[in-house]
Amino acid sequence: KAGVTQTPRYLIKTRGQQVTLSCSPISGHRSVSWYQQTPGQGLQFLFEYFSETQRNKGNFPGRFSGRQFSNSRSEMNVSTLELGDSALYLCASSLARGQTDPNEKLFFGSGTQLSVL
Amino acid sequence: DAKTTQPPSMDCAEGRAANLPCNHSTISGNEYVYWYRQIHSQGPQYIIHGLKNNETNEMASLIITEDRKSSTLILPHATLRDTAVYYCIVRVAASGTYKYIFGTGTRLKVLA
């Protein structure tokens, strides 16, 4: 079974540009979450999508947005890039069978390393 | 939201047990404790999780105190490949799903 796939693996952009990152979840997984990881702030939750709807959102500005398609694939977009947006962006998928599922767990991709110059 | 506190770094001799502590004193009764690890520049990898009972799988054991305010991840026979950052996470219910609250992690270095 293929794991979570994120593309591209590395990306270099300049300030003011926008960027779109892609995530393909494990087959059968309905939930996709995005995280930003930086040396100073650690892993921070961006948002989570389920059935094409955003269910949870972290404390990030509106420049960060996402969407999920009917096949559960997800994209994340960052507009008007700033130097501080340089980070490893991680996508995670899960089965999301409900809040009572004791075995719910996240499966992470390898991430997209974004550098903003 | 419950938060976790972990020591920033630990060393362990190869072949010995690595015991990684985590404090989650504000955890609620239905919130699970998860452990993940991250090897340099890769995505975090699931290790184990539990609610209140001790758990064991092929990778590790998880010991949760009776009051659930702390837990310990045990790698029984650490190898050099276990060198990684280990995250203790509390899973909280939110808006029909879960949020995973990551701590700052413990950087474990296994020494030859």
Short mmCIF file of C-alpha atoms in Angstrom, two decimals:
data_model
loop_
_atom_site.label_atom_id
_atom_site.label_comp_id
_atom_site.label_asym_id
_atom_site.label_seq_id
_atom_site.Cartn_x
_atom_site.Cartn_y
_atom_site.Cartn_z
CA LYS A 1 0.00 0.00 0.00
CA ALA A 2 1.49 3.32 -1.05
CA GLY A 3 2.15 5.85 1.68
CA VAL A 4 1.33 9.54 1.79
CA THR A 5 2.88 11.26 -1.22
CA GLN A 6 3.83 14.92 -1.21
CA THR A 7 5.04 16.88 -4.20
CA PRO A 8 7.31 18.60 -4.85
CA ARG A 9 9.97 17.52 -2.37
CA TYR A 10 11.85 20.82 -2.56
CA LEU A 11 10.75 24.25 -3.68
CA ILE A 12 12.48 27.62 -3.89
CA LYS A 13 10.41 30.77 -4.23
CA THR A 14 10.94 34.48 -3.77
CA ARG A 15 9.07 36.86 -1.52
CA GLY A 16 5.68 37.90 -2.82
CA GLN A 17 5.16 34.81 -4.95
CA GLN A 18 2.58 32.19 -4.27
CA VAL A 19 3.03 28.43 -4.02
CA THR A 20 0.85 25.32 -4.19
CA LEU A 21 1.81 22.06 -2.51
CA SER A 22 0.18 18.74 -3.21
CA CYS A 23 -0.63 15.75 -1.02
CA SER A 24 -2.00 12.35 -2.00
CA PRO A 25 -3.23 10.41 1.04
CA ILE A 26 -3.10 6.68 1.60
CA SER A 27 -5.84 4.95 -0.37
CA GLY A 28 -9.03 4.85 1.68
CA HIS A 29 -8.01 7.66 4.02
CA ARG A 30 -10.57 10.44 4.10
CA SER A 31 -8.86 13.02 6.28
CA VAL A 32 -5.86 15.12 5.31
CA SER A 33 -4.07 17.46 7.70
CA TRP A 34 -1.31 19.95 7.04
CA TYR A 35 1.48 20.99 9.40
CA GLN A 36 4.26 23.55 9.23
CA GLN A 37 7.57 22.65 10.82
CA THR A 38 10.28 25.19 11.57
CA PRO A 39 13.31 24.96 13.86
CA GLY A 40 11.97 27.71 16.08
CA GLN A 41 8.28 26.80 16.33
CA GLY A 42 8.32 23.05 15.88
CA LEU A 43 5.32 21.31 14.35
CA GLN A 44 2.29 23.56 14.06
CA PHE A 45 -1.12 22.52 12.83
CA LEU A 46 -2.39 24.40 9.77
CA PHE A 47 -5.73 22.79 8.89
CA GLU A 48 -7.55 19.54 8.37
CA TYR A 49 -9.88 18.48 5.58
CA PHE A 50 -12.47 15.74 5.47
CA SER A 51 -14.86 15.07 2.58
CA GLU A 52 -13.73 18.24 0.83
CA THR A 53 -14.58 20.37 3.88
CA GLN A 54 -12.22 22.12 6.26
CA ARG A 55 -13.03 20.86 9.76
CA ASN A 56 -10.26 22.40 11.84
CA LYS A 57 -7.93 25.30 11.40
CA GLY A 58 -4.82 26.41 13.27
CA ASN A 59 -3.66 29.94 14.00
CA PHE A 60 -2.23 30.92 10.65
CA PRO A 61 -3.04 34.00 8.54
CA GLY A 62 -5.44 33.86 5.64
CA ARG A 63 -2.53 33.67 3.21
CA PHE A 64 -2.50 29.96 4.03
CA SER A 65 -5.36 28.07 2.45
CA GLY A 66 -6.14 24.60 1.31
CA ARG A 67 -8.65 22.40 -0.36
CA GLN A 68 -9.50 18.77 -0.76
CA PHE A 69 -10.77 17.04 -3.86
CA SER A 70 -13.34 14.29 -4.18
CA ASN A 71 -10.58 11.66 -4.37
CA SER A 72 -9.25 12.96 -1.00
CA ARG A 73 -6.14 14.47 -2.55
CA SER A 74 -5.35 17.84 -1.04
CA GLU A 75 -3.53 21.00 -1.98
CA MET A 76 -2.20 23.75 0.19
CA ASN A 77 -1.63 27.26 -1.11
CA VAL A 78 0.41 30.07 0.36
CA SER A 79 0.01 33.50 -1.22
CA THR A 80 2.30 36.52 -0.94
CA LEU A 81 5.17 34.50 0.44
CA GLU A 82 7.26 35.90 3.29
CA LEU A 83 10.75 34.88 4.41
CA GLY A 84 9.23 33.40 7.56
CA ASP A 85 7.22 30.93 5.49
CA SER A 86 10.39 28.94 4.84
CA ALA A 87 9.66 25.59 6.44
CA LEU A 88 9.02 21.91 5.99
CA TYR A 89 5.35 21.45 5.16
CA LEU A 90 4.01 18.08 6.19
CA CYS A 91 0.83 16.40 5.13
CA ALA A 92 -0.76 13.59 7.12
CA SER A 93 -3.70 11.36 6.32
CA SER A 94 -5.93 9.20 8.47
CA LEU A 95 -8.94 6.93 8.12
CA ALA A 96 -11.07 9.26 10.24
CA ARG A 97 -13.70 6.68 11.11
CA GLY A 98 -15.09 8.81 13.90
CA GLN A 99 -14.29 10.23 17.28
CA THR A 100 -14.76 6.92 19.03
CA ASP A 101 -12.12 5.09 17.02
CA PRO A 102 -9.41 4.11 19.49
CA ASN A 103 -6.98 3.21 16.73
CA GLU A 104 -7.10 6.45 14.79
CA LYS A 105 -3.61 7.56 13.83
CA LEU A 106 -1.85 9.93 11.46
CA PHE A 107 0.38 8.81 8.62
CA PHE A 108 2.80 11.47 7.44
CA GLY A 109 4.39 12.13 4.09
CA SER A 110 8.04 13.12 3.74
CA GLY A 111 7.13 16.77 3.37
CA THR A 112 7.86 19.63 1.03
CA GLN A 113 10.84 21.78 1.98
CA LEU A 114 9.98 25.34 1.00
CA SER A 115 12.65 28.00 0.88
CA VAL A 116 11.63 31.62 0.42
CA LEU A 117 14.40 33.96 -0.74
CA ASP B 1 -5.75 21.93 25.04
CA ALA B 2 -3.50 19.53 26.88
CA LYS B 3 0.19 20.17 26.38
CA THR B 4 3.20 17.96 26.73
CA THR B 5 6.60 18.61 28.23
CA GLN B 6 9.64 16.59 27.23
CA PRO B 7 13.37 16.88 27.95
CA PRO B 8 15.07 18.46 24.93
CA SER B 9 17.70 15.77 24.53
CA MET B 10 18.86 12.40 25.83
CA ASP B 11 21.68 9.97 25.12
CA CYS B 12 21.46 6.20 25.27
CA ALA B 13 24.06 3.48 24.77
CA GLU B 14 23.43 1.09 21.91
CA GLY B 15 21.77 -2.12 23.14
CA ARG B 16 20.44 -0.51 26.29
CA ALA B 17 16.85 0.49 26.96
CA ALA B 18 15.94 4.08 26.12
CA ASN B 19 13.34 5.56 28.48
CA LEU B 20 11.82 8.79 27.20
CA PRO B 21 9.60 10.66 29.67
CA CYS B 22 6.69 12.95 28.92
CA ASN B 23 4.60 15.12 31.20
CA HIS B 24 0.98 15.81 30.23
CA SER B 25 -0.47 16.96 33.52
CA THR B 26 -3.49 18.74 31.97
CA ILE B 27 -4.69 15.77 29.94
CA SER B 28 -8.43 15.03 30.00
CA GLY B 29 -10.00 11.64 30.60
CA ASN B 30 -10.73 10.78 26.97
CA GLU B 31 -7.53 12.15 25.42
CA TYR B 32 -5.03 9.66 24.07
CA VAL B 33 -1.25 9.88 24.30
CA TYR B 34 0.64 9.21 21.08
CA TRP B 35 4.32 8.87 20.36
CA TYR B 36 5.89 9.59 17.00
CA ARG B 37 9.48 9.91 15.94
CA GLN B 38 11.10 11.91 13.21
CA ILE B 39 14.36 11.07 11.55
CA HIS B 40 16.10 14.00 9.95
CA SER B 41 14.04 15.72 7.25
CA GLN B 42 11.47 12.93 7.01
CA GLY B 43 7.86 12.93 8.15
CA PRO B 44 7.06 11.76 11.68
CA GLN B 45 6.53 8.02 12.04
CA TYR B 46 3.94 6.49 14.36
CA ILE B 47 5.32 4.43 17.24
CA ILE B 48 2.58 3.69 19.75
CA HIS B 49 -0.41 5.19 21.54
CA GLY B 50 -2.56 4.56 24.58
CA LEU B 51 -5.30 5.90 26.83
CA LYS B 52 -4.66 4.58 30.33
CA ASN B 53 -3.32 1.04 30.10
CA ASN B 54 0.26 0.17 29.32
CA GLU B 55 0.78 -0.77 25.69
CA THR B 56 3.42 -2.75 23.84
CA ASN B 57 4.05 -3.37 20.17
CA GLU B 58 6.95 -4.50 18.04
CA MET B 59 8.63 -1.12 18.28
CA ALA B 60 8.21 0.01 21.86
CA SER B 61 6.34 -0.02 25.14
CA LEU B 62 4.27 2.81 26.58
CA ILE B 63 3.87 3.17 30.31
CA ILE B 64 1.17 5.61 31.45
CA THR B 65 0.93 6.52 35.13
CA GLU B 66 -2.28 5.78 36.96
CA ASP B 67 -3.21 9.46 37.20
CA ARG B 68 -2.38 9.80 33.48
CA LYS B 69 -0.31 12.92 34.09
CA SER B 70 2.83 11.42 32.62
CA SER B 71 4.05 8.60 30.44
CA THR B 72 7.28 6.92 29.39
CA LEU B 73 8.19 5.52 26.03
CA ILE B 74 10.55 2.57 26.27
CA LEU B 75 12.71 1.37 23.40
CA PRO B 76 13.91 -1.94 24.87
CA HIS B 77 17.15 -2.36 22.92
CA ALA B 78 18.14 0.90 21.28
CA THR B 79 20.08 0.79 18.02
CA LEU B 80 21.86 3.52 16.10
CA ARG B 81 18.85 3.70 13.78
CA ASP B 82 16.71 4.82 16.72
CA THR B 83 18.53 8.16 16.76
CA ALA B 84 15.71 10.63 16.08
CA VAL B 85 13.47 13.28 17.60
CA TYR B 86 10.68 11.68 19.62
CA TYR B 87 7.40 13.51 20.02
CA CYS B 88 4.89 12.94 22.77
CA ILE B 89 1.47 14.06 21.54
CA VAL B 90 -1.95 14.41 23.07
CA ARG B 91 -4.92 13.81 20.80
CA VAL B 92 -7.90 15.98 21.66
CA ALA B 93 -11.42 15.90 20.23
CA ALA B 94 -12.33 18.95 18.15
CA SER B 95 -15.16 19.72 15.73
CA GLY B 96 -16.09 16.11 14.99
CA THR B 97 -12.50 15.04 14.58
CA TYR B 98 -9.20 15.20 16.40
CA LYS B 99 -6.39 17.64 16.87
CA TYR B 100 -2.94 16.35 17.61
CA ILE B 101 -1.04 18.64 19.96
CA PHE B 102 2.69 18.17 19.37
CA GLY B 103 5.26 18.94 22.04
CA THR B 104 8.77 20.16 21.28
CA GLY B 105 10.18 16.64 21.27
CA THR B 106 13.22 14.86 22.71
CA ARG B 107 16.28 14.47 20.55
CA LEU B 108 17.53 10.95 21.31
CA LYS B 109 21.06 10.10 20.36
CA VAL B 110 22.04 6.45 20.50
CA LEU B 111 25.75 6.05 21.07
CA ALA B 112 27.86 3.18 19.75
#
